[in-house]
C-alpha positions as a LaTeX table, in Angstrom:
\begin{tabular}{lrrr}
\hline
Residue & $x$ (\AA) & $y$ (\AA) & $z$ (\AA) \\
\hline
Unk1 & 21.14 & $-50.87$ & 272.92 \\
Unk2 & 23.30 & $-53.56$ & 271.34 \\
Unk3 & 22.95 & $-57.02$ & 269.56 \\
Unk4 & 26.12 & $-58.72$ & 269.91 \\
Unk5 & 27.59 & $-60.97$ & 267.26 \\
Unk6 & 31.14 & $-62.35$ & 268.93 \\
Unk7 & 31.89 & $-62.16$ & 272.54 \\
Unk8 & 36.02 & $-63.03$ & 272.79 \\
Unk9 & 36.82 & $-66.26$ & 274.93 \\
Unk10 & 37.40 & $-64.57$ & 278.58 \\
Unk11 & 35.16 & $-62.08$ & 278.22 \\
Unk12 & 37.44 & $-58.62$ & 277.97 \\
Unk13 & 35.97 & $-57.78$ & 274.59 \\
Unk14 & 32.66 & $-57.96$ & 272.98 \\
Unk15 & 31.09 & $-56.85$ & 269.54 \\
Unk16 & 28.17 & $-55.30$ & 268.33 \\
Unk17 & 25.59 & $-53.41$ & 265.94 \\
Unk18 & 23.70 & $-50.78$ & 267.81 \\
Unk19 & 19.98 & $-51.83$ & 267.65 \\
Unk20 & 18.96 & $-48.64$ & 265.90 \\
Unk21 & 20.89 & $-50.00$ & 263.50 \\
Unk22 & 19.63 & $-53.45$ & 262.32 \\
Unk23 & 17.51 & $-51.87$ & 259.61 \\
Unk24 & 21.27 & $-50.23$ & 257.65 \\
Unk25 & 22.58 & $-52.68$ & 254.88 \\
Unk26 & 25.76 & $-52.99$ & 256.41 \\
Unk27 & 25.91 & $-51.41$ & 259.71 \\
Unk28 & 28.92 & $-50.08$ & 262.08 \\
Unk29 & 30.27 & $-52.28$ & 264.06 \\
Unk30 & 31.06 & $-51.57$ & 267.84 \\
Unk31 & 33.50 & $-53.28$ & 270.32 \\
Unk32 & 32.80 & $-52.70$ & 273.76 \\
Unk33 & 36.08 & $-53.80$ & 276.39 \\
Unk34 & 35.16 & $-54.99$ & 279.48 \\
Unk35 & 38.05 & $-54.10$ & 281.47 \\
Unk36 & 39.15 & $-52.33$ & 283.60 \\
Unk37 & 34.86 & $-50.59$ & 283.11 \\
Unk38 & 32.69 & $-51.42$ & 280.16 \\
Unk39 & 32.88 & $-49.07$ & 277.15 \\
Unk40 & 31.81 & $-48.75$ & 273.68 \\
Unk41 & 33.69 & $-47.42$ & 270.83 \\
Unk42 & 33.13 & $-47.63$ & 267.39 \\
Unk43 & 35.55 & $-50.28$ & 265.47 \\
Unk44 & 34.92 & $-47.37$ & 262.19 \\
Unk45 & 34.23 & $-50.52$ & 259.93 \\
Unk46 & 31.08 & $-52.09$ & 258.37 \\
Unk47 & 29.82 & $-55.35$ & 259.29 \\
Unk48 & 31.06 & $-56.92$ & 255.69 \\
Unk49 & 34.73 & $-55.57$ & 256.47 \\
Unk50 & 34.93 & $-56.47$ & 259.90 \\
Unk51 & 33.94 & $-60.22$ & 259.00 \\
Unk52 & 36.39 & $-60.00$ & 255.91 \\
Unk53 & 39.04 & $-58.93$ & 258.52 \\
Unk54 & 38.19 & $-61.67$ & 260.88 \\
Unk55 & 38.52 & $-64.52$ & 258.34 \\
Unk56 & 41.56 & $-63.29$ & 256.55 \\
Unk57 & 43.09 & $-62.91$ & 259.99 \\
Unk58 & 41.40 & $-66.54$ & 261.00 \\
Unk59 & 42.82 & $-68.22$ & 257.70 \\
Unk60 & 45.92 & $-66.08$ & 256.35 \\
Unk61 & 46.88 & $-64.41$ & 259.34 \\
Unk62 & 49.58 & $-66.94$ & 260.24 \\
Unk63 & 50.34 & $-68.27$ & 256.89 \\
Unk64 & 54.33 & $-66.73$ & 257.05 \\
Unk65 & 54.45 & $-69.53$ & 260.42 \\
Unk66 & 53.67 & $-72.37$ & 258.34 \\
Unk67 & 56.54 & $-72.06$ & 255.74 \\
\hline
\end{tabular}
């Protein structure tokens, strides 16, 4: 009931639109942890703002180490 965009390197954590949802704009997306049983919950951002977060984290996020 999921397409998933970014699955983290070992596997705990994976993320996701719901399929019913691939026809919204800019669609909820979901995390689902793998550990310790696999279970959705809702990450209450939009597709747009959850890739926003990921590259400002990706390319900011440890800016302060660099100085």
């Amino acid at each position: 009931g999921f397409l998933l965009f970014l699955d983290e390197m070992d596997e705990e954590a994976n993320w996701g639109i719901r399929s019913e949802h691939l026809s919204v704009p800019d669609p909820i997306v979901w995390i689902r942890t793998n550990l310790p049983a696999p279970r959705w919950q809702s990450e209450e951002a939009t597709f747009s703002e959850f890739v926003f977060d990921m590259f400002d984290w990706v390319f900011d996020g440890d800016a302060e180490d660099d100085d």
